[in-house]
Coordinates of C-alpha atoms in Angstrom, one line a residue:
M1 CA -11.9 -78.6 -67.3
R2 CA -13.7 -79.1 -63.9
T3 CA -9.9 -77.5 -62.3
D4 CA -9.9 -74.9 -64.3
S5 CA -13.7 -73.8 -63.1
L6 CA -12.8 -74.4 -59.6
I7 CA -9.7 -72.2 -59.9
K8 CA -11.7 -69.5 -61.3
I9 CA -14.3 -70.1 -58.5
N10 CA -11.7 -70.0 -56.1
G11 CA -10.2 -66.6 -57.8
C12 CA -13.6 -64.9 -57.6
C13 CA -13.9 -66.2 -53.7
N14 CA -10.5 -64.3 -52.8
M15 CA -11.2 -61.3 -55.1
S16 CA -14.1 -61.1 -53.1
I17 CA -13.1 -61.9 -49.8
C18 CA -10.7 -59.4 -50.3
R19 CA -12.6 -56.3 -51.6
Y20 CA -14.9 -57.0 -48.8
C21 CA -11.7 -57.1 -46.4
I22 CA -10.5 -53.3 -47.9
I23 CA -14.1 -51.9 -47.6
V24 CA -14.2 -53.3 -44.0
A25 CA -11.2 -51.9 -43.1
L26 CA -11.7 -48.5 -44.9
A27 CA -14.8 -48.2 -42.7
V28 CA -13.0 -48.8 -39.3
L29 CA -9.9 -46.6 -40.2
R30 CA -12.9 -44.0 -40.9
V31 CA -14.8 -44.4 -37.7
E32 CA -11.1 -44.7 -35.9
R33 CA -10.1 -41.5 -37.3
S34 CA -13.8 -39.7 -36.0
V35 CA -13.7 -41.1 -33.1
S36 CA -10.4 -42.3 -31.5
F37 CA -8.5 -39.7 -33.0
S38 CA -10.8 -37.0 -32.2
P39 CA -9.6 -34.6 -28.9
Q40 CA -12.9 -34.4 -28.0
H41 CA -13.3 -38.4 -27.7
R42 CA -10.0 -38.6 -26.1
R43 CA -11.4 -37.0 -23.3
L44 CA -14.4 -38.4 -23.3
L45 CA -12.7 -42.1 -23.4
H46 CA -10.2 -41.2 -20.5
Y47 CA -12.9 -39.9 -18.4
R48 CA -14.8 -42.7 -18.7
L49 CA -12.1 -45.3 -18.1
T50 CA -10.9 -43.8 -15.1
S51 CA -14.7 -43.4 -14.1
G52 CA -15.0 -46.9 -14.6
N53 CA -18.0 -46.9 -17.0
V54 CA -16.2 -48.9 -19.7
N55 CA -19.3 -50.3 -21.2
T56 CA -21.3 -46.9 -21.9
L57 CA -18.3 -45.8 -24.8
H58 CA -20.7 -44.1 -27.4
R59 CA -21.1 -41.1 -28.3
R60 CA -24.2 -39.3 -27.2
T61 CA -26.3 -37.6 -29.9
T62 CA -28.6 -36.2 -27.2
P63 CA -27.9 -34.5 -23.8
S64 CA -28.6 -37.0 -21.0
V65 CA -31.7 -35.9 -18.3
D66 CA -28.8 -35.4 -15.5
H67 CA -27.4 -32.8 -18.1
Q68 CA -30.0 -31.1 -19.1
E69 CA -30.7 -30.5 -15.0
S70 CA -27.4 -29.7 -14.5
Q71 CA -27.7 -27.3 -17.3
R72 CA -31.1 -25.7 -15.5
R73 CA -29.2 -25.4 -12.1
N74 CA -26.7 -23.6 -13.5
A75 CA -28.7 -21.2 -15.1
V76 CA -30.6 -20.4 -11.9
V77 CA -27.7 -20.2 -10.3
N78 CA -26.1 -17.5 -12.3
K79 CA -29.2 -15.5 -12.2
L80 CA -29.1 -15.2 -8.5
S81 CA -25.4 -14.2 -8.9
I82 CA -26.0 -11.3 -11.2
I83 CA -29.1 -10.3 -9.0
E84 CA -26.8 -10.5 -5.7
N85 CA -24.2 -8.9 -7.3
C86 CA -26.7 -5.8 -8.4
F87 CA -28.1 -5.3 -5.3
G88 CA -24.9 -5.8 -3.4
H89 CA -23.5 -2.3 -5.4
K90 CA -26.8 -0.5 -5.1
A91 CA -26.6 -1.4 -1.2
K92 CA -22.6 -0.1 -1.3
S93 CA -23.5 2.8 -3.2
Y94 CA -26.1 4.2 -0.8
I95 CA -23.8 3.4 2.3
R96 CA -21.1 5.6 0.6
M97 CA -23.2 8.4 0.9
M98 CA -23.3 8.3 3.8
R99 CA -19.4 8.5 4.9
P100 CA -19.7 5.3 7.3
V101 CA -16.4 6.0 8.6
T102 CA -16.3 9.7 8.6
I103 CA -19.5 10.3 10.8
I104 CA -18.1 7.9 13.6
Q105 CA -16.7 11.2 14.7
A106 CA -19.9 12.6 15.4
V107 CA -20.7 9.5 17.2
G108 CA -17.5 9.6 19.4
A109 CA -18.2 13.3 20.2
F110 CA -21.4 12.3 22.0
L111 CA -20.0 9.3 23.7
V112 CA -17.4 11.2 25.0
G113 CA -19.9 14.2 26.1
R114 CA -22.2 11.6 27.9
L115 CA -19.4 9.8 29.5
V116 CA -18.1 12.7 31.0
I117 CA -21.7 13.6 32.3
L118 CA -22.1 10.1 33.9
T119 CA -18.4 9.5 35.0
S120 CA -18.4 12.9 36.8
S121 CA -18.0 13.2 40.8
S122 CA -20.2 16.3 40.9
S123 CA -23.0 14.7 38.6
A124 CA -26.4 14.1 39.3
A125 CA -26.0 10.6 37.9
S126 CA -24.3 7.8 39.4
R127 CA -21.8 5.8 38.0
S128 CA -24.1 3.0 38.6
S129 CA -26.4 4.0 36.1
L130 CA -24.3 4.1 33.4
I131 CA -24.9 0.3 32.9
Q132 CA -28.8 1.2 33.0
E133 CA -28.3 4.2 30.4
V134 CA -26.6 2.0 27.9
P135 CA -29.8 0.7 25.8
N136 CA -30.6 4.7 25.8
I137 CA -27.3 5.4 25.0
L138 CA -26.9 3.1 22.0
A139 CA -30.2 4.2 20.6
A140 CA -28.9 8.1 21.0
S141 CA -25.7 6.9 19.1
M142 CA -27.5 5.4 16.1
S143 CA -29.9 8.2 16.3
V144 CA -26.5 10.5 15.9
Y145 CA -25.0 8.4 13.4
L146 CA -28.1 8.1 11.0
S147 CA -28.7 11.9 11.2
Y148 CA -24.9 12.9 10.3
G149 CA -25.6 9.9 7.3
A150 CA -28.3 12.1 6.3
G151 CA -26.6 15.4 6.1
M152 CA -23.7 13.7 4.4
A153 CA -26.5 12.3 1.7
M154 CA -28.2 15.8 1.3
N155 CA -24.6 17.3 0.7
D156 CA -24.0 14.7 -2.0
C157 CA -27.5 15.6 -3.5
A158 CA -26.6 19.6 -3.4
D159 CA -22.8 18.9 -5.0
V160 CA -23.7 16.7 -7.6
A161 CA -23.1 19.1 -10.3
I162 CA -19.9 20.2 -8.8
D163 CA -18.5 16.5 -7.7
S164 CA -19.2 15.4 -11.6
M165 CA -16.1 17.1 -12.6
H166 CA -14.0 17.0 -9.7
E167 CA -11.6 14.3 -10.6
E168 CA -11.6 12.7 -6.5
K169 CA -15.3 13.0 -6.7
Q170 CA -16.6 11.5 -9.8
H171 CA -17.2 7.9 -8.4
R172 CA -19.4 9.0 -5.8
S173 CA -22.9 7.9 -6.2
V174 CA -24.9 10.5 -7.4
A175 CA -22.1 12.2 -9.2
S176 CA -21.9 9.0 -11.2
D177 CA -25.4 7.9 -11.8
D178 CA -25.0 4.9 -9.6
I179 CA -28.0 6.1 -7.9
S180 CA -30.4 8.5 -9.6
M181 CA -31.5 11.8 -8.0
V182 CA -35.2 10.5 -6.5
N183 CA -33.9 7.8 -5.3
A184 CA -31.1 10.1 -3.3
S185 CA -33.3 12.2 -2.5
L186 CA -35.9 9.3 -0.8
F187 CA -32.8 7.9 0.9
C188 CA -32.1 11.1 2.6
V189 CA -35.5 11.5 3.8
A190 CA -35.9 7.7 5.1
L191 CA -32.2 8.6 6.8
S192 CA -33.5 11.5 8.7
V193 CA -37.1 9.5 9.8
L194 CA -35.1 7.0 11.4
S195 CA -33.0 8.9 13.2
L196 CA -35.8 11.0 14.6
I197 CA -37.4 7.5 15.5
F198 CA -34.2 6.1 17.5
S199 CA -34.2 9.8 19.3
F200 CA -37.5 9.5 20.7
S201 CA -36.5 5.9 21.5
A202 CA -33.5 7.1 23.3
T203 CA -35.5 9.6 25.4
S204 CA -38.7 7.5 25.7
W205 CA -38.0 6.6 29.6
K206 CA -37.5 10.5 30.3
G207 CA -41.1 11.4 30.2
S208 CA -42.4 14.2 28.8
F209 CA -39.1 15.9 28.0
H210 CA -38.2 15.7 24.5
G211 CA -34.6 17.7 24.1
F212 CA -32.6 15.3 22.4
P213 CA -35.7 15.0 19.2
A214 CA -35.6 18.4 19.1
W215 CA -31.8 18.8 18.7
T216 CA -31.8 16.0 16.3
F217 CA -34.7 17.4 14.3
F218 CA -33.0 20.9 14.5
N219 CA -29.4 19.3 13.3
L220 CA -31.2 18.0 10.2
T221 CA -32.3 21.6 9.7
I222 CA -29.0 23.0 10.0
M223 CA -27.9 19.8 7.6
A224 CA -30.4 20.8 4.8
M225 CA -29.6 24.5 4.9
Y226 CA -26.1 24.0 4.9
A227 CA -26.6 21.6 1.6
L228 CA -29.2 24.0 -0.1
G229 CA -26.9 26.5 -0.1
L230 CA -25.6 27.9 3.3
Q231 CA -22.1 26.1 2.4
R232 CA -21.8 28.7 -0.7
I233 CA -21.6 31.8 1.7
F234 CA -17.9 33.0 2.7
L235 CA -16.9 31.5 5.9
V236 CA -20.4 30.3 6.7
K237 CA -19.9 26.7 5.7
N238 CA -16.7 26.5 8.1
L239 CA -18.9 27.6 11.1
I240 CA -21.4 25.2 10.4
C241 CA -19.1 22.1 10.1
G242 CA -17.3 23.5 13.1
Y243 CA -20.6 23.6 14.9
L244 CA -21.6 20.1 13.8
A245 CA -18.7 18.8 14.9
I246 CA -19.2 20.0 18.6
A247 CA -23.3 19.4 18.5
P248 CA -23.0 15.7 19.8
L249 CA -21.8 17.7 23.2
I250 CA -25.0 19.4 23.5
G251 CA -27.1 16.6 22.2
A252 CA -25.2 14.5 25.3
S253 CA -26.2 16.8 27.8
L254 CA -30.2 17.3 26.5
L255 CA -30.5 13.1 26.6
G256 CA -30.4 13.6 30.3
G257 CA -32.6 16.3 30.9
G258 CA -30.9 19.3 29.5
M259 CA -27.6 21.7 30.1
S260 CA -29.7 23.2 33.2
I261 CA -29.8 20.2 35.4
L262 CA -26.1 20.0 35.0
E263 CA -23.6 21.7 37.5
G264 CA -21.3 24.2 37.1
D265 CA -17.9 21.3 36.9
V266 CA -19.9 19.3 34.6
A267 CA -20.9 21.9 31.9
G268 CA -17.6 23.4 32.1
K269 CA -16.1 20.2 30.8
L270 CA -18.5 20.2 28.3
Y271 CA -17.2 23.4 27.0
Q272 CA -13.8 22.5 27.3
L273 CA -14.1 19.9 25.3
A274 CA -16.1 22.2 22.3
F275 CA -13.0 24.5 22.5
I276 CA -11.0 22.2 20.9
G277 CA -13.4 20.1 19.1
F278 CA -14.7 23.4 17.2
P279 CA -11.2 24.5 15.7
L280 CA -10.3 21.4 14.8
Q281 CA -13.0 20.7 12.4
V282 CA -12.8 24.1 10.8
A283 CA -9.1 23.5 10.5
R284 CA -10.1 20.2 8.2
E285 CA -12.7 22.4 6.4
I286 CA -9.8 25.0 5.4
L287 CA -8.3 22.0 3.9
K288 CA -11.1 20.4 2.1
D289 CA -11.6 23.9 0.8
I290 CA -8.1 24.0 -0.6
E291 CA -8.7 21.1 -2.4
D292 CA -12.0 22.0 -4.0
V293 CA -10.5 25.4 -5.1
K294 CA -10.8 24.7 -9.0
V295 CA -14.2 23.4 -8.7
D296 CA -15.4 25.7 -6.1
E297 CA -14.6 29.2 -8.2
G298 CA -17.5 30.6 -9.4
T299 CA -20.1 28.3 -7.4
K300 CA -18.6 29.0 -3.7
K301 CA -16.9 31.4 -1.8
T302 CA -14.2 29.8 0.1
L303 CA -11.2 31.2 2.4
P304 CA -8.6 29.6 -0.2
L305 CA -10.4 31.5 -3.1
V306 CA -10.2 35.2 -1.0
V307 CA -7.0 34.6 1.2
G308 CA -5.0 32.1 -1.3
E309 CA -4.2 28.6 -0.6
R310 CA -0.8 29.4 0.9
T311 CA -2.6 31.8 3.7
S312 CA -5.1 29.2 4.3
K313 CA -2.9 26.2 4.8
W314 CA -1.2 28.4 7.6
I315 CA -4.2 29.5 9.0
A316 CA -5.4 25.8 9.0
Y317 CA -2.8 23.7 10.5
S318 CA -2.3 27.1 13.3
L319 CA -5.7 26.4 14.5
V320 CA -4.4 22.7 15.2
A321 CA -1.4 23.7 16.6
M322 CA -3.2 25.6 19.3
V323 CA -5.4 22.6 19.9
N324 CA -2.5 20.6 20.1
G325 CA -0.7 22.6 22.1
T326 CA -3.6 23.2 24.9
M327 CA -4.2 19.4 24.9
I328 CA -0.7 18.8 26.2
L329 CA -0.3 22.1 28.5
S330 CA -3.3 22.2 30.0
P331 CA -3.9 20.3 33.1
Y332 CA -7.6 20.8 33.0
F333 CA -7.5 17.6 30.1
W334 CA -5.4 15.8 32.0
R335 CA -7.3 15.7 35.0
M336 CA -10.5 15.2 33.1
F337 CA -9.2 12.1 31.5
K338 CA -7.0 10.8 34.1
S339 CA -7.0 6.9 34.4
T340 CA -5.1 4.2 34.8
P341 CA -3.8 3.0 32.8
N342 CA -3.2 6.6 31.6
V343 CA -4.8 6.0 27.8
Y344 CA -5.5 9.6 27.2
A345 CA -1.7 9.9 27.4
L346 CA -1.0 7.5 24.8
S347 CA -3.2 8.9 22.4
V348 CA -1.8 12.2 22.7
A349 CA 1.3 11.4 22.3
I350 CA 0.1 9.2 19.1
G351 CA -2.4 11.9 17.7
T352 CA 0.4 15.3 18.2
P353 CA 2.9 13.8 15.7
M354 CA 0.2 12.7 13.7
C355 CA -0.8 16.4 13.1
I356 CA 2.6 17.7 12.9
R357 CA 3.3 15.0 9.9
A358 CA -0.1 16.0 8.4
S359 CA 1.1 19.5 8.2
M360 CA 4.5 18.0 6.0
L361 CA 2.3 15.9 3.7
P362 CA 0.8 16.8 0.4
L363 CA -2.7 18.3 0.6
S364 CA -5.0 15.4 0.4
E365 CA -2.8 13.1 2.6
G366 CA -2.5 15.9 4.9
Q367 CA -6.2 16.2 5.2
Q368 CA -6.5 12.2 5.8
M369 CA -3.9 12.0 8.5
L370 CA -5.5 14.6 10.4
K371 CA -8.8 13.3 10.3
K372 CA -7.4 10.1 11.8
S373 CA -5.2 12.2 14.3
I374 CA -8.8 13.1 15.0
Y375 CA -10.6 9.6 15.3
V376 CA -7.1 8.6 18.1
L377 CA -8.0 11.4 20.3
L378 CA -11.6 10.5 20.4
L379 CA -10.6 6.9 21.1
G380 CA -8.0 7.8 23.7
M381 CA -10.6 10.3 25.6
I382 CA -13.5 7.3 25.4
S383 CA -11.2 4.5 26.5
A384 CA -10.2 7.1 29.5
L385 CA -13.4 7.7 30.6
L386 CA -15.2 4.2 30.5
N387 CA -11.9 2.9 32.6
Q388 CA -13.4 5.9 35.2
A389 CA -16.2 4.3 35.6
R390 CA -15.4 0.6 36.3

């Protein structure tokens, strides 16, 4: 009897132990499945094992203080990045309004004119005065750059309706609504004021003579009138653009006291430079008018709309050929820009084939090639004059 009781007790104990083992095994399997077989926890386990922090292998129910601080820091950085990107985009939009590369041409013309005056042996200014004039030349160059940038921005404001319909000009700052008309107008005013300030700074050492600031103000007035309506009059647009291309030569003479103080030889050199600069810029404007013939119809009266695109293109490249022929065949320019090494000859050797190539390219590419050839010629002239001043 006692033996049967012991057997029953042992059986119950064994059953209890088995049930307990089964329950524990099920619990272990459940935990194992939820922790070990979870991809998230596998990555966590791998990270902690590789970082040596094995003792902290437990599930975190709440983020740590360090993690929260890292999240706050990342949020601040993201906000700063957004602000920086917005500011950078706006700044680029304003700079694009100025055509920062195109208006270098005006500064180049000014430097050529001023260097011709300073390096001429018959000029009242000696070559040694070039170094003394560097601060004034830099201030005047900045004034020219800003004033011509203001003119470009004025044109964007005036042509916003036309540019918005032009496939290649819809991206412009005002036409694309990147900059409002009010802000664009304020930007034009700011550039104009800054250019006048630099113009007065450039002539501060000249005493009471303010010919250069007066010339700057006159140019800004012409640019504003051009944007407000003169560009719609037949051929007036081309003539104004031609004048603005050679106007820096006038500014270069006024910086030193005006054309009246220049001797005949120096004044003759400036006239010769104007003779080649004016038709070259007019030719470029005619080509640009051909590009815009569809959007200009009904709003402007340009040469291509009057005589046709083919004839206008022929006229434009005839002017370019005349300029290149003059620069190659006339000994006057070779004497004016004579230097060692002869960088002017190199610029002509590069620029002339570029002009010929431009006449063979499609209209848009040809116009851009012609603009690059002008930069090459200006660079050659400036380099030659600087070599003369050494």
